[in-house]
Amino acid sequence: MKRLWIVLLLAGWTLAGKTQPVTKQPDPYIQQLLARVSADSIEANIRRLAAFGTRHTLSPTDNDTFGIGAARRWIKRTLERYAAAGGGRMEVFFDRFWYGPDGRRVDRRVEIVNVIARLPGTDPEDDRIFIVSGHYDSRVSDVMDSLSYAPGASDDASGTAAVMEMARVLAGERFPATILFVAMAAEEQGLLGARHLAAMADSLGWNVAGMFTLDIIGNTEGDNGVRDNRTVRVFSEGVPSAETPQQARMRQAIGGENDSPSRQLARYLHEIGARYVPELRVKLIFRRDRFLRGGDHIPFNERGFAAVRLTEPNEAYTRQHQDVRVENGIAYGDVPDRVDFDYVARVTRLMTAALANLAMAPPPPAAAYIDARGLSVDTRLLWEPPRAGRDRLAGYYVLVRETTAPQWQQKWFVSATDTSYTFVGWSKDDSFFGIQSVDAQGHESRILFPVPRFR
């Protein structure tokens, strides 16, 4: 077993020995993908979605130009066109189910329809699925008003258009893992489309390795008067929603409140953003969602999947869930002309880079541990190789941060032949550790937080 020798310098953690801290450069292939993202294409799709008048869950479904039925059929046709242009590998379908009435936000039995484009992975042994979504339904002030003008340009035609643009850009590409591009339904009526899809993924045993929802990513000027088109917020839960009592006891004993799978997914976005979209600051918000609000990532959290939400930095509540009107000199309503389409394109590039990097990377280690079989001033990490994608595995990154640090501070490369490493003279009490797989091109898996091994 090799040993990882460290010295602590005033400038921060550095490593003595042959293994050196990793400096990551962008992959030219991913950069080419990002260059295809078009703000004009995104704008056209946002304006088209707004033109359906309303996309309320309870709005008409038999009209060709008005209501949610027309909107979902148009989304499906557009995604099918993207799939055909990409060579036909991407399949597009409706995910239908019936719901209601529920005595809350659905007053009658209604068909709810998610629109899904599936880009299948090329490695039959790699069963990872990455999901990216935006919700295509909209609403006005009265959540039960299904007929009034509800353009929903930022909330959430912006996220839906971003997801459609990712599907357009990636439709012809081949990745080992599978990607689902989802236009989610009935978010405004209680996250209904996401609850259905998360339950289906759970019941079918899908290996959902990461779920991202883009919800309200269009406005860059908030009600606070601040305009910021260079920041996106990423919300992630700390303590997992699906944590078991046994896992809670372990967390209380050794820490990890800030190291859920969702929190690691958020940190992953931060690193990818700095590498590929440096003009966009990824601001990590360490809570599951905003006060009094929720999003389509939550049902996935509740089912034990890693899931995060991306949202604009300064929200304009005068433009969310509002009747379109002018009142006391203030313009209310979520109309397309208030959307910053270049900003939506930046967020789309961030997510495109993250999806490509994750889908090309080998899976993370099957398990990771901290040796806790005895007291020691050293820290020994152990892990099991990934269950799939070993032909793509070039090695592992070992990540370290102080317990008070919000983000990983250092990462070092370890050979693919190694399944353990020892930090000599570095107490496991004083730091948190992570391990991820990496291929020869530097595409990293999601980070795995090691758990103690007591015997």
Short mmCIF file of C-alpha atoms in Angstrom, two decimals:
data_model
loop_
_atom_site.label_atom_id
_atom_site.label_comp_id
_atom_site.label_asym_id
_atom_site.label_seq_id
_atom_site.Cartn_x
_atom_site.Cartn_y
_atom_site.Cartn_z
CA MET A 1 0.00 0.00 0.00
CA LYS A 2 1.33 3.41 -0.91
CA ARG A 3 1.33 6.18 1.65
CA LEU A 4 0.26 9.74 1.08
CA TRP A 5 2.80 11.97 2.87
CA ILE A 6 1.62 15.45 3.76
CA VAL A 7 3.08 18.58 5.26
CA LEU A 8 1.07 21.49 6.61
CA LEU A 9 2.28 24.88 5.45
CA LEU A 10 0.98 28.33 6.28
CA ALA A 11 -0.23 28.69 2.69
CA GLY A 12 -2.51 25.67 3.07
CA TRP A 13 -2.44 21.94 2.57
CA THR A 14 0.23 20.67 0.17
CA LEU A 15 1.55 17.22 -0.58
CA ALA A 16 5.08 15.90 -0.32
CA GLY A 17 5.96 12.97 -2.56
CA LYS A 18 5.28 11.85 -6.09
CA THR A 19 1.53 12.47 -6.10
CA GLN A 20 0.70 16.13 -6.71
CA PRO A 21 -2.42 18.31 -6.38
CA VAL A 22 -4.57 18.21 -9.50
CA THR A 23 -4.91 21.21 -11.81
CA LYS A 24 -7.84 20.58 -14.13
CA GLN A 25 -8.05 21.96 -17.66
CA PRO A 26 -11.30 22.09 -19.68
CA ASP A 27 -11.96 19.25 -22.11
CA PRO A 28 -11.98 20.71 -25.66
CA TYR A 29 -14.81 18.34 -26.60
CA ILE A 30 -17.06 19.71 -23.84
CA GLN A 31 -16.09 23.25 -24.81
CA GLN A 32 -17.30 22.51 -28.34
CA LEU A 33 -20.63 21.32 -26.94
CA LEU A 34 -21.04 24.54 -24.97
CA ALA A 35 -20.36 26.62 -28.07
CA ARG A 36 -23.51 25.10 -29.63
CA VAL A 37 -25.81 26.47 -26.92
CA SER A 38 -27.82 29.28 -28.48
CA ALA A 39 -29.50 32.12 -26.61
CA ASP A 40 -31.61 32.72 -29.75
CA SER A 41 -32.89 29.14 -29.69
CA ILE A 42 -33.69 29.45 -25.98
CA GLU A 43 -35.51 32.75 -26.52
CA ALA A 44 -37.61 31.30 -29.34
CA ASN A 45 -38.71 28.39 -27.17
CA ILE A 46 -39.52 30.58 -24.15
CA ARG A 47 -41.65 32.89 -26.30
CA ARG A 48 -43.39 29.91 -27.90
CA LEU A 49 -44.24 28.42 -24.51
CA ALA A 50 -45.59 31.75 -23.29
CA ALA A 51 -47.74 32.05 -26.42
CA PHE A 52 -49.94 29.14 -25.33
CA GLY A 53 -51.70 31.65 -23.06
CA THR A 54 -51.61 29.40 -20.02
CA ARG A 55 -50.03 26.06 -19.23
CA HIS A 56 -52.03 25.51 -16.07
CA THR A 57 -52.43 21.84 -15.18
CA LEU A 58 -56.23 22.15 -15.29
CA SER A 59 -56.34 24.16 -18.54
CA PRO A 60 -57.80 22.74 -21.78
CA THR A 61 -56.07 19.78 -23.40
CA ASP A 62 -58.09 19.58 -26.65
CA ASN A 63 -57.13 22.97 -28.09
CA ASP A 64 -54.32 23.23 -30.65
CA THR A 65 -53.11 26.69 -29.63
CA PHE A 66 -54.19 27.30 -26.03
CA GLY A 67 -53.56 25.45 -22.79
CA ILE A 68 -51.37 22.72 -21.41
CA GLY A 69 -52.38 20.08 -23.96
CA ALA A 70 -51.15 22.17 -26.87
CA ALA A 71 -47.98 23.04 -24.94
CA ARG A 72 -47.00 19.45 -24.17
CA ARG A 73 -47.68 18.28 -27.71
CA TRP A 74 -45.49 21.09 -29.04
CA ILE A 75 -42.69 20.22 -26.60
CA LYS A 76 -42.82 16.59 -27.71
CA ARG A 77 -42.78 17.50 -31.42
CA THR A 78 -39.83 19.85 -30.90
CA LEU A 79 -37.85 17.25 -28.97
CA GLU A 80 -38.63 14.68 -31.66
CA ARG A 81 -37.23 17.07 -34.25
CA TYR A 82 -34.05 17.44 -32.18
CA ALA A 83 -33.82 13.66 -31.84
CA ALA A 84 -34.14 13.15 -35.60
CA ALA A 85 -31.47 15.77 -36.28
CA GLY A 86 -29.17 13.96 -33.84
CA GLY A 87 -29.43 10.65 -35.68
CA GLY A 88 -32.46 9.15 -33.95
CA ARG A 89 -30.79 7.62 -30.86
CA MET A 90 -32.69 9.89 -28.46
CA GLU A 91 -36.24 8.67 -27.86
CA VAL A 92 -39.08 11.02 -26.91
CA PHE A 93 -42.25 9.96 -25.11
CA PHE A 94 -45.08 11.01 -22.84
CA ASP A 95 -45.06 9.81 -19.23
CA ARG A 96 -48.81 9.84 -18.47
CA PHE A 97 -50.75 9.26 -15.26
CA TRP A 98 -54.12 10.19 -13.79
CA TYR A 99 -54.51 12.14 -10.57
CA GLY A 100 -57.12 13.77 -8.35
CA PRO A 101 -59.20 15.24 -7.05
CA ASP A 102 -57.11 15.86 -3.94
CA GLY A 103 -59.06 18.57 -2.09
CA ARG A 104 -56.12 20.92 -2.43
CA ARG A 105 -54.94 22.13 -5.83
CA VAL A 106 -56.63 19.59 -8.13
CA ASP A 107 -60.42 19.75 -8.08
CA ARG A 108 -61.16 16.96 -10.56
CA ARG A 109 -59.57 13.87 -12.07
CA VAL A 110 -57.02 15.00 -14.63
CA GLU A 111 -54.38 13.42 -16.83
CA ILE A 112 -50.90 14.71 -16.01
CA VAL A 113 -48.15 14.27 -18.58
CA ASN A 114 -44.39 14.61 -18.24
CA VAL A 115 -42.52 14.93 -21.55
CA ILE A 116 -39.27 12.94 -21.56
CA ALA A 117 -36.39 12.69 -24.02
CA ARG A 118 -34.10 9.77 -23.20
CA LEU A 119 -30.53 9.68 -24.51
CA PRO A 120 -29.48 6.07 -23.83
CA GLY A 121 -26.05 5.27 -22.50
CA THR A 122 -23.65 3.25 -24.63
CA ASP A 123 -22.18 1.08 -21.85
CA PRO A 124 -24.60 -1.78 -21.05
CA GLU A 125 -22.93 -2.28 -17.66
CA ASP A 126 -23.22 1.37 -16.66
CA ASP A 127 -26.78 1.78 -15.39
CA ARG A 128 -26.41 5.35 -14.12
CA ILE A 129 -29.18 7.77 -15.08
CA PHE A 130 -28.85 11.55 -14.86
CA ILE A 131 -32.06 13.58 -14.91
CA VAL A 132 -32.35 17.28 -15.75
CA SER A 133 -35.75 18.96 -15.61
CA GLY A 134 -37.74 22.16 -15.87
CA HIS A 135 -41.47 22.32 -15.22
CA TYR A 136 -43.61 23.48 -18.12
CA ASP A 137 -46.84 24.27 -16.26
CA SER A 138 -47.67 27.85 -15.20
CA ARG A 139 -50.11 29.73 -12.96
CA VAL A 140 -51.39 33.19 -11.95
CA SER A 141 -52.22 34.59 -8.51
CA ASP A 142 -55.09 32.17 -7.93
CA VAL A 143 -53.59 28.69 -8.11
CA MET A 144 -56.96 27.30 -9.25
CA ASP A 145 -57.41 29.81 -12.10
CA SER A 146 -56.83 27.64 -15.16
CA LEU A 147 -57.91 30.09 -17.90
CA SER A 148 -56.31 33.49 -17.25
CA TYR A 149 -53.19 34.60 -19.09
CA ALA A 150 -50.26 32.86 -17.38
CA PRO A 151 -47.18 33.13 -19.63
CA GLY A 152 -44.83 31.69 -17.00
CA ALA A 153 -41.78 32.92 -18.89
CA SER A 154 -39.22 32.62 -16.10
CA ASP A 155 -41.30 30.27 -13.92
CA ASP A 156 -40.61 27.98 -15.61
CA ALA A 157 -40.49 28.30 -19.39
CA SER A 158 -36.88 29.35 -18.79
CA GLY A 159 -35.97 26.03 -17.19
CA THR A 160 -37.98 24.06 -19.74
CA ALA A 161 -36.30 25.88 -22.64
CA ALA A 162 -32.89 25.25 -21.07
CA VAL A 163 -33.62 21.53 -20.82
CA MET A 164 -34.86 21.47 -24.43
CA GLU A 165 -31.70 23.27 -25.54
CA MET A 166 -29.53 20.70 -23.75
CA ALA A 167 -31.46 17.96 -25.54
CA ARG A 168 -30.90 19.73 -28.87
CA VAL A 169 -27.14 20.08 -28.27
CA LEU A 170 -26.56 16.57 -26.92
CA ALA A 171 -29.03 14.54 -29.04
CA GLY A 172 -26.33 13.31 -31.40
CA GLU A 173 -23.69 12.57 -28.74
CA ARG A 174 -22.77 9.22 -27.21
CA PHE A 175 -22.13 8.91 -23.49
CA PRO A 176 -21.65 5.75 -21.43
CA ALA A 177 -24.41 6.76 -18.97
CA THR A 178 -28.04 7.65 -19.75
CA ILE A 179 -29.47 11.18 -19.62
CA LEU A 180 -33.17 12.03 -19.25
CA PHE A 181 -34.30 15.50 -20.35
CA VAL A 182 -37.66 16.10 -18.66
CA ALA A 183 -40.32 18.76 -19.12
CA MET A 184 -42.04 18.16 -15.78
CA ALA A 185 -45.78 18.64 -15.31
CA ALA A 186 -47.92 19.95 -12.44
CA GLU A 187 -45.17 21.46 -10.31
CA GLU A 188 -47.44 24.36 -9.36
CA GLN A 189 -50.17 21.97 -8.19
CA GLY A 190 -47.89 20.20 -5.71
CA LEU A 191 -44.81 18.77 -7.51
CA LEU A 192 -47.09 16.09 -8.96
CA GLY A 193 -45.12 15.22 -12.09
CA ALA A 194 -41.88 14.95 -10.12
CA ARG A 195 -43.51 12.86 -7.38
CA HIS A 196 -44.75 10.44 -10.02
CA LEU A 197 -41.37 10.19 -11.79
CA ALA A 198 -39.41 9.83 -8.53
CA ALA A 199 -41.78 7.10 -7.33
CA MET A 200 -41.43 5.29 -10.66
CA ALA A 201 -37.63 5.55 -10.54
CA ASP A 202 -37.65 4.17 -7.00
CA SER A 203 -40.04 1.31 -7.72
CA LEU A 204 -38.16 0.26 -10.87
CA GLY A 205 -34.79 0.42 -9.14
CA TRP A 206 -33.31 3.08 -11.39
CA ASN A 207 -29.78 4.12 -10.51
CA VAL A 208 -30.48 7.86 -10.51
CA ALA A 209 -26.95 9.16 -9.99
CA GLY A 210 -27.99 12.81 -10.02
CA MET A 211 -31.11 14.90 -10.56
CA PHE A 212 -31.04 18.61 -11.41
CA THR A 213 -34.07 20.87 -11.68
CA LEU A 214 -33.82 24.29 -13.31
CA ASP A 215 -36.65 26.39 -11.91
CA ILE A 216 -36.85 30.19 -12.35
CA ILE A 217 -33.60 30.86 -14.18
CA GLY A 218 -34.75 33.77 -16.38
CA ASN A 219 -34.92 37.01 -14.40
CA THR A 220 -31.70 38.79 -13.46
CA GLU A 221 -33.22 41.83 -11.75
CA GLY A 222 -34.89 41.19 -8.41
CA ASP A 223 -37.48 43.05 -6.41
CA ASN A 224 -34.57 44.32 -4.31
CA GLY A 225 -33.39 46.39 -7.30
CA VAL A 226 -30.23 44.32 -7.73
CA ARG A 227 -29.36 43.12 -11.22
CA ASP A 228 -27.02 40.15 -11.38
CA ASN A 229 -26.61 38.14 -14.57
CA ARG A 230 -23.40 36.44 -13.43
CA THR A 231 -24.60 34.26 -10.54
CA VAL A 232 -26.77 31.17 -10.23
CA ARG A 233 -27.87 29.72 -6.90
CA VAL A 234 -27.70 25.98 -6.29
CA PHE A 235 -29.85 24.68 -3.42
CA SER A 236 -29.01 21.33 -1.83
CA GLU A 237 -30.07 19.53 1.32
CA GLY A 238 -27.52 18.75 4.03
CA VAL A 239 -29.05 15.97 6.09
CA PRO A 240 -30.63 13.55 3.60
CA SER A 241 -34.42 13.53 3.60
CA ALA A 242 -34.37 9.72 3.42
CA GLU A 243 -31.84 9.23 6.22
CA THR A 244 -32.47 6.13 8.33
CA PRO A 245 -32.23 6.13 12.16
CA GLN A 246 -29.01 4.11 11.92
CA GLN A 247 -27.53 6.62 9.47
CA ALA A 248 -28.60 9.47 11.75
CA ARG A 249 -26.78 7.92 14.71
CA MET A 250 -23.63 7.52 12.63
CA ARG A 251 -23.83 11.11 11.38
CA GLN A 252 -24.29 12.41 14.93
CA ALA A 253 -21.21 10.48 16.01
CA ILE A 254 -18.75 11.35 13.25
CA GLY A 255 -20.24 14.35 11.41
CA GLY A 256 -21.39 14.68 7.82
CA GLU A 257 -24.31 17.10 8.19
CA ASN A 258 -22.79 18.99 5.28
CA ASP A 259 -21.91 15.96 3.16
CA SER A 260 -25.11 14.45 1.80
CA PRO A 261 -25.03 13.11 -1.77
CA SER A 262 -27.02 16.19 -2.84
CA ARG A 263 -24.49 18.52 -1.22
CA GLN A 264 -21.69 16.71 -3.09
CA LEU A 265 -23.65 17.19 -6.32
CA ALA A 266 -23.84 20.92 -5.62
CA ARG A 267 -20.08 21.10 -4.99
CA TYR A 268 -19.57 19.25 -8.26
CA LEU A 269 -21.50 21.97 -10.10
CA HIS A 270 -19.35 24.61 -8.43
CA GLU A 271 -16.14 23.03 -9.69
CA ILE A 272 -17.49 22.39 -13.19
CA GLY A 273 -18.74 25.98 -13.39
CA ALA A 274 -15.34 27.39 -12.51
CA ARG A 275 -13.72 25.19 -15.14
CA TYR A 276 -16.14 25.66 -18.06
CA VAL A 277 -18.29 28.75 -17.45
CA PRO A 278 -16.06 31.07 -15.41
CA GLU A 279 -18.26 34.07 -16.24
CA LEU A 280 -21.04 32.48 -14.15
CA ARG A 281 -20.56 32.25 -10.38
CA VAL A 282 -22.10 29.12 -8.89
CA LYS A 283 -23.32 30.18 -5.45
CA LEU A 284 -23.99 27.24 -3.17
CA ILE A 285 -26.97 27.66 -0.85
CA PHE A 286 -26.83 25.15 1.96
CA ARG A 287 -30.54 24.48 2.36
CA ARG A 288 -32.95 22.28 0.44
CA ASP A 289 -34.97 25.16 -1.03
CA ARG A 290 -36.16 28.69 -0.39
CA PHE A 291 -38.47 29.76 2.44
CA LEU A 292 -42.14 28.88 1.81
CA ARG A 293 -41.26 27.35 -1.58
CA GLY A 294 -40.38 24.00 -3.09
CA GLY A 295 -39.23 22.43 -6.34
CA ASP A 296 -39.16 19.21 -8.33
CA HIS A 297 -35.90 18.04 -6.76
CA ILE A 298 -37.63 17.48 -3.40
CA PRO A 299 -39.54 14.28 -4.33
CA PHE A 300 -36.22 12.82 -5.50
CA ASN A 301 -34.56 13.82 -2.21
CA GLU A 302 -37.40 12.13 -0.34
CA ARG A 303 -36.77 8.92 -2.28
CA GLY A 304 -33.07 8.95 -1.41
CA PHE A 305 -31.72 10.33 -4.69
CA ALA A 306 -29.12 13.09 -4.96
CA ALA A 307 -30.96 16.12 -6.34
CA VAL A 308 -30.43 19.90 -6.43
CA ARG A 309 -32.22 23.03 -7.62
CA LEU A 310 -30.75 25.83 -9.79
CA THR A 311 -32.39 29.28 -9.50
CA GLU A 312 -31.66 32.89 -10.42
CA PRO A 313 -29.82 34.95 -7.74
CA ASN A 314 -32.38 37.70 -7.00
CA GLU A 315 -36.00 36.76 -7.41
CA ALA A 316 -38.71 39.12 -8.59
CA TYR A 317 -41.87 38.10 -6.73
CA THR A 318 -43.79 40.70 -8.72
CA ARG A 319 -43.27 38.38 -11.70
CA GLN A 320 -43.98 35.02 -10.05
CA HIS A 321 -47.48 33.59 -9.55
CA GLN A 322 -49.01 36.93 -10.53
CA ASP A 323 -51.85 38.09 -12.73
CA VAL A 324 -50.38 40.12 -15.60
CA ARG A 325 -51.29 43.74 -14.80
CA VAL A 326 -50.01 47.20 -13.86
CA GLU A 327 -50.92 48.25 -10.34
CA ASN A 328 -49.75 51.44 -8.57
CA GLY A 329 -47.24 51.93 -11.35
CA ILE A 330 -45.74 48.47 -10.85
CA ALA A 331 -45.78 45.91 -13.68
CA TYR A 332 -46.75 42.45 -12.46
CA GLY A 333 -46.61 39.21 -14.38
CA ASP A 334 -44.10 36.70 -15.71
CA VAL A 335 -43.80 37.91 -19.31
CA PRO A 336 -41.05 36.99 -21.82
CA ASP A 337 -39.80 40.55 -22.29
CA ARG A 338 -38.48 40.51 -18.71
CA VAL A 339 -36.36 37.40 -19.28
CA ASP A 340 -32.59 37.68 -19.75
CA PHE A 341 -32.04 35.10 -22.50
CA ASP A 342 -28.23 35.37 -22.45
CA TYR A 343 -28.31 34.52 -18.75
CA VAL A 344 -30.49 31.47 -19.37
CA ALA A 345 -27.90 30.39 -21.96
CA ARG A 346 -25.10 30.68 -19.36
CA VAL A 347 -26.98 28.45 -16.93
CA THR A 348 -27.66 26.03 -19.80
CA ARG A 349 -23.93 25.84 -20.56
CA LEU A 350 -23.18 25.10 -16.91
CA MET A 351 -25.63 22.20 -16.87
CA THR A 352 -24.50 20.92 -20.28
CA ALA A 353 -20.90 20.78 -19.04
CA ALA A 354 -21.92 19.01 -15.83
CA LEU A 355 -24.07 16.42 -17.62
CA ALA A 356 -21.38 15.66 -20.21
CA ASN A 357 -18.66 15.39 -17.58
CA LEU A 358 -20.75 13.11 -15.34
CA ALA A 359 -22.05 10.92 -18.16
CA MET A 360 -18.57 10.34 -19.59
CA ALA A 361 -16.89 9.69 -16.23
CA PRO A 362 -16.65 6.17 -14.81
CA PRO A 363 -19.04 5.47 -11.94
CA PRO A 364 -17.83 6.37 -8.44
CA PRO A 365 -16.25 3.73 -6.22
CA ALA A 366 -18.75 1.07 -5.15
CA ALA A 367 -18.06 1.94 -1.49
CA ALA A 368 -15.61 4.08 0.48
CA TYR A 369 -14.46 3.84 4.09
CA ILE A 370 -12.31 5.48 6.75
CA ASP A 371 -10.39 2.91 8.75
CA ALA A 372 -11.75 3.34 12.30
CA ARG A 373 -10.64 0.01 13.74
CA GLY A 374 -8.30 1.69 16.18
CA LEU A 375 -7.01 5.03 17.40
CA SER A 376 -4.25 6.51 15.25
CA VAL A 377 -2.70 9.84 14.30
CA ASP A 378 -2.85 8.62 10.67
CA THR A 379 -5.91 8.52 8.40
CA ARG A 380 -6.37 5.51 6.17
CA LEU A 381 -8.96 5.58 3.38
CA LEU A 382 -10.17 2.43 1.65
CA TRP A 383 -12.53 1.98 -1.29
CA GLU A 384 -13.95 -0.59 -3.66
CA PRO A 385 -13.54 -0.17 -7.43
CA PRO A 386 -16.64 0.91 -9.39
CA ARG A 387 -18.97 -1.90 -10.43
CA ALA A 388 -18.96 -0.74 -14.06
CA GLY A 389 -16.82 1.32 -16.41
CA ARG A 390 -13.53 -0.12 -15.20
CA ASP A 391 -12.18 -0.04 -18.76
CA ARG A 392 -12.52 3.76 -18.56
CA LEU A 393 -11.03 4.06 -15.07
CA ALA A 394 -7.68 5.87 -15.03
CA GLY A 395 -7.59 6.35 -11.27
CA TYR A 396 -9.17 8.17 -8.36
CA TYR A 397 -9.13 11.60 -6.82
CA VAL A 398 -8.80 11.87 -3.06
CA LEU A 399 -10.37 15.10 -1.79
CA VAL A 400 -9.79 16.83 1.54
CA ARG A 401 -11.17 19.81 3.37
CA GLU A 402 -11.14 21.12 6.92
CA THR A 403 -14.32 20.46 8.88
CA THR A 404 -15.29 24.14 8.76
CA ALA A 405 -14.63 24.55 5.02
CA PRO A 406 -17.75 24.65 2.80
CA GLN A 407 -15.98 23.26 -0.28
CA TRP A 408 -13.24 20.78 -1.05
CA GLN A 409 -9.86 22.44 -0.69
CA GLN A 410 -7.48 19.96 -2.32
CA LYS A 411 -7.68 16.91 -4.56
CA TRP A 412 -4.94 14.49 -5.56
CA PHE A 413 -4.69 11.76 -8.16
CA VAL A 414 -4.26 8.12 -7.08
CA SER A 415 -3.52 5.22 -9.45
CA ALA A 416 -6.31 2.89 -10.57
CA THR A 417 -4.36 -0.02 -9.06
CA ASP A 418 -4.72 1.43 -5.56
CA THR A 419 -7.77 0.92 -3.38
CA SER A 420 -6.40 2.55 -0.22
CA TYR A 421 -4.33 5.52 0.85
CA THR A 422 -2.89 6.62 4.18
CA PHE A 423 -2.39 10.21 5.27
CA VAL A 424 0.53 9.96 7.70
CA GLY A 425 0.29 12.25 10.71
CA TRP A 426 -3.08 13.62 9.57
CA SER A 427 -5.87 12.98 12.04
CA LYS A 428 -9.21 11.89 10.67
CA ASP A 429 -10.80 13.96 13.44
CA ASP A 430 -9.72 17.24 11.85
CA SER A 431 -10.79 16.88 8.20
CA PHE A 432 -13.45 15.51 5.88
CA PHE A 433 -12.53 13.30 2.95
CA GLY A 434 -14.02 12.32 -0.39
CA ILE A 435 -13.18 9.93 -3.21
CA GLN A 436 -14.19 10.00 -6.89
CA SER A 437 -13.31 8.01 -9.99
CA VAL A 438 -11.70 9.66 -13.02
CA ASP A 439 -10.99 8.65 -16.61
CA ALA A 440 -7.95 9.42 -18.76
CA GLN A 441 -9.51 12.65 -20.04
CA GLY A 442 -10.14 13.93 -16.53
CA HIS A 443 -13.91 13.40 -16.35
CA GLU A 444 -14.77 12.87 -12.69
CA SER A 445 -17.58 10.91 -11.09
CA ARG A 446 -19.73 12.26 -8.29
CA ILE A 447 -17.85 12.42 -4.98
CA LEU A 448 -18.35 9.61 -2.47
CA PHE A 449 -18.19 10.49 1.24
CA PRO A 450 -16.46 7.63 3.12
CA VAL A 451 -18.09 6.02 6.15
CA PRO A 452 -16.22 4.51 9.11
CA ARG A 453 -15.17 0.87 9.07
CA PHE A 454 -15.02 -0.44 12.62
CA ARG A 455 -14.09 -4.05 11.96
#
